[in-house]
C-alpha positions in Angstrom: 0.0 0.0 0.0 1.2 3.6 -0.6 1.1 6.4 1.8 0.9 8.8 -1.1 -2.2 9.6 -3.1 -1.5 7.0 -5.8 -0.1 7.8 -9.2 -0.7 11.5 -9.3 2.0 14.1 -9.9 3.6 15.6 -6.7 4.7 19.2 -7.2 6.2 20.5 -4.0 7.9 23.1 -6.2 5.1 24.7 -8.2 5.4 24.0 -11.9 4.3 26.5 -14.5 0.7 26.2 -15.5 -2.7 27.5 -14.9 -6.4 26.5 -14.9 -7.4 24.2 -17.6 -8.0 26.0 -20.9 -11.7 26.2 -21.9 -12.9 25.3 -18.4 -16.1 27.1 -17.5 -16.2 28.3 -13.9 -19.0 26.7 -11.9 -21.6 28.9 -10.1 -20.0 29.5 -6.8 -21.9 29.5 -3.5 -21.9 32.7 -1.4 -20.1 33.3 1.9 -23.2 33.3 4.0 -24.2 29.9 2.7 -21.8 28.6 5.3 -24.0 30.0 8.1 -27.4 29.4 9.6 -29.4 31.4 7.1 -30.7 33.7 9.8 -31.7 37.2 8.7 -30.5 40.4 10.4 -32.8 43.5 10.2 -31.6 47.0 11.4 -33.8 50.0 12.0 -32.5 53.4 13.2 -34.6 56.3 14.3 -33.8 59.9 15.4 -36.2 62.2 17.4 -37.5 65.4 16.0 -36.2 68.5 17.8 -38.4 69.1 20.9 -39.8 65.5 20.8 -37.0 63.8 22.8 -39.0 63.0 25.9 -42.0 61.6 24.0 -39.6 59.7 21.7 -37.9 58.1 24.6 -41.1 56.8 26.1 -42.3 55.3 22.8 -38.9 53.7 22.2 -38.9 52.2 25.6 -42.3 50.6 25.0 -41.3 49.3 21.6 -38.1 47.8 23.0 -40.0 46.1 25.7 -42.2 44.5 23.2 -39.4 43.4 21.0 -37.5 41.8 23.9 -40.5 39.6 24.5 -41.0 38.4 21.0 -40.5 34.6 20.8 -41.7 33.0 17.6 -39.3 33.1 14.6 -36.7 35.4 16.3 -33.3 34.4 17.7 -31.8 37.7 18.9 -32.9 41.2 19.8 -30.4 44.1 20.4 -31.4 47.7 21.1 -28.7 50.3 20.7 -29.2 53.7 22.4 -26.4 56.1 21.3 -28.1 59.1 22.8 -31.4 60.2 24.3 -32.7 61.2 20.9 -31.9 58.1 18.8 -32.3 54.4 18.8 -31.1 51.4 16.7 -33.0 48.1 16.7 -31.0 45.1 15.6 -33.2 42.0 15.2 -32.2 38.5 14.0 -34.9 36.2 12.5 -34.7 32.5 11.8 -35.8 32.8 8.2 -36.8 35.4 5.6 -40.4 34.4 6.1 -40.2 35.2 9.8 -38.7 38.6 8.9 -41.5 39.3 6.4 -44.1 38.5 9.1 -42.4 41.0 11.4 -42.3 43.7 8.8 -45.9 43.3 8.0 -47.0 43.4 11.7 -44.8 44.6 14.6 -42.7 46.9 12.5 -45.7 48.6 11.1 -47.0 49.1 14.6 -43.7 50.6 15.7 -43.6 53.0 12.6 -47.1 54.1 13.4 -46.2 54.9 17.0 -43.1 56.8 16.1 -44.1 58.7 12.9 -45.0 61.9 14.7 -41.9 62.1 16.8 -39.1 61.1 14.5 -37.3 62.9 11.7 -39.0 62.4 8.4 -41.8 60.5 10.0 -39.9 57.2 9.4 -36.6 55.4 10.0 -33.4 57.3 9.3 -31.7 54.2 8.3 -32.6 50.5 7.6 -30.7 47.5 6.3 -31.4 43.8 6.0 -29.1 40.9 5.2 -28.1 37.3 6.0 -26.2 36.9 9.2 -22.5 36.6 8.3 -21.0 33.4 9.8 -17.6 33.0 11.4 -15.4 31.8 8.5 -11.8 31.3 7.5 -9.8 32.9 4.8 -6.9 30.7 3.7 -4.4 32.6 5.9 -6.5 32.3 9.0 -7.2 28.6 8.3 -3.5 27.9 7.9 -2.8 29.8 11.2 -5.4 27.5 12.9 -3.9 24.3 11.5 -0.4 25.3 12.5 -1.6 25.6 16.1 -3.9 22.6 16.3 -2.5 19.9 14.0 0.7 18.8 15.8 2.4 15.6 16.8 3.5 12.5 14.9 0.1 10.6 14.9 -3.6 11.0 14.3 -4.1 9.8 17.9 -3.1 13.2 19.2 -5.5 15.1 16.9 -8.9 16.5 17.8 -10.3 15.2 14.6 -13.9 16.6 15.0 -12.9 20.1 16.0 -10.3 20.4 13.2 -12.9 19.1 10.8 -15.4 21.7 11.8 -12.8 24.5 11.4 -11.9 23.2 7.9 -15.6 23.5 6.8 -15.5 27.1 7.8 -13.1 27.9 5.0 -14.7 29.9 2.2 -12.5 29.1 -0.8 -12.0 32.1 -2.9 -10.3 31.6 -6.3 -8.2 34.7 -5.6 -6.6 32.8 -2.7 -6.1 29.3 -4.2 -5.7 29.8 -7.9 -1.9 30.4 -7.5 -1.7 26.7 -6.4 -3.7 25.3 -9.4 -1.2 23.6 -11.7 -1.9 20.7 -14.2 0.3 17.9 -15.5 1.2 17.7 -19.2 -0.6 14.4 -19.1 -4.3 15.6 -18.9 -5.3 12.3 -17.2 -3.1 12.8 -14.1 -4.1 14.8 -11.1 -1.5 17.0 -9.4 -0.5 17.6 -5.8 0.4 21.2 -5.1 2.0 22.3 -1.9 0.5 25.2 0.1 2.2 24.7 3.4 4.4 22.2 5.1 6.1 21.8 8.5 7.3 19.0 10.7 3.7 18.1 11.7 1.7 18.4 8.5 1.4 19.0 4.8 -1.4 21.1 3.3 -2.0 20.4 -0.4 -4.3 21.6 -3.1 -5.0 18.7 -5.4 -6.3 19.2 -8.9 -8.4 16.5 -10.5 -9.1 16.2 -14.2 -12.5 14.8 -15.2 -12.8 11.0 -14.6 -9.5 10.5 -12.9 -8.9 8.8 -9.6 -6.1 8.1 -7.2 -4.8 4.7 -6.3 -6.2 3.1 -3.2 -3.8 4.1 -0.4 -3.1 4.5 3.3 -1.7 7.3 5.4 0.3 5.3 8.0 -0.1 7.2 11.3 -1.3 10.4 9.8 -4.7 12.0 9.8 -6.1 12.8 6.3 -8.7 15.6 6.1 -10.2 16.3 2.6 -12.1 19.5 1.9 -13.8 20.2 -1.4 -12.7 23.5 -3.0 -14.5 23.4 -6.3 -16.4 20.8 -8.3 -17.3 17.4 -7.0 -15.4 14.3 -5.9 -16.1 11.0 -4.2 -14.0 9.7 -1.4 -14.3 5.9 -1.3 -13.2 4.1 1.9 -12.2 0.5 2.2 -11.6 -1.8 5.1 -7.9 -2.1 6.0 -6.8 -5.4 4.4 -4.6 -8.1 5.8 -1.1 -8.1 4.1 1.0 -11.1 3.3 4.3 -11.7 4.9 6.2 -10.9 1.7 4.8 -7.3 1.6 5.5 -6.7 5.3 9.1 -7.9 5.0 9.6 -5.8 1.8 8.0 -2.7 3.4 10.6 -2.8 6.2 13.4 -2.5 3.6 11.6 -0.3 1.1 8.6 1.5 2.6 7.5 3.2 -0.6 8.3 0.4 -3.1 7.0 -2.7 -1.3 5.0 -5.2 -3.4 2.8 -7.9 -2.1 -0.7 -9.2 -1.8 -3.6 -8.5 0.5 -7.1 -9.7 1.3 -10.0 -8.6 -0.8 -10.9 -4.9 -0.3 -14.5 -4.1 0.8 -16.1 -0.7 0.4 -17.2 0.6 3.8 -18.2 4.1 2.9 -18.6 6.5 0.0 -18.8 10.3 0.6 -19.8 12.5 -2.2 -18.3 15.9 -1.7 -20.1 18.7 -3.6 -20.4 22.4 -3.3 -24.1 22.2 -2.3 -23.8 19.2 0.0 -21.2 17.5 2.2 -17.9 19.3 1.7 -15.4 17.4 3.8 -14.3 13.9 4.9 -11.7 12.3 7.1 -9.7 9.1 7.1 -6.8 7.4 9.0 -5.5 3.9 8.9 -7.7 2.9 11.9 -10.7 3.7 9.8 -9.4 2.1 6.6 -7.7 2.9 3.3 -9.2 5.1 0.6 -9.2 6.7 -2.8 -10.4 10.0 -4.3 -12.3 9.9 -7.6 -13.5 12.7 -9.9 -16.5 11.1 -11.6 -17.7 14.2 -13.2 -17.0 15.8 -16.6 -15.4 18.9 -15.0 -12.2 19.6 -13.2 -12.3 19.5 -9.4 -10.1 20.8 -6.6 -9.6 19.6 -3.1 -7.6 20.7 0.0 -5.8 17.9 1.8 -4.3 18.1 5.3 -2.0 15.2 6.3 
């Protein structure tokens, strides 16, 4: 078995090249698709001159009502910069919940405030999806340097690292410098992003309908994160190896040849931009391969 990803091309020094000619960029998901989908609604009001006292009483009553809303709302904040202005910041579970609020309680608030606020309406309003906590490539690498350490997967907090990896929002501007293709259009490439004594971080580029050899990772963890396109990670049970292979591996770890018991598929994970985007393997789980079964190129981030 090989501890490398099969018969691909390893490019720890970046070769010249670029994205595949003629490739059509896929429709990319938006940053906020990594979040909960909650909607944030902001309303700001300022009192008319001479209406401050009346404004404050009405604002206090509105705030009281908002703080006691329960259905479809997840957070209420009321900012009070001065005694003649207020900012309501409301977070709703869905856009439908926001629409119900705007048609009901918001209209009641506007009606109560119209005679005491400048212009008879809000001075500022904005609505948008709640921005999630996400990683750029530099912040992701900083996290990995701190948390992926030691010689074995047994020392890794696999679930926590996996969750952080799914927080990365891949931007072509960040990763395209690592996209390089082999002169043989059927081969995938391994392009180094970062390496230290504890881990390697690679961007792997998969031509249509290519796949790695079935391989192991010795004592390492292997996190796979989809960057673009779609791939399938196929996991197999760890086979029993014959004595010939074991003896040969002791002398030549990367070139040993032998036989093993029949491999059995134990899991297939389809990684796609609109579905599951990451997977994990180590030799306690089994051996695996990565396949691009689509007609388009695909890109994955690997952390070993």
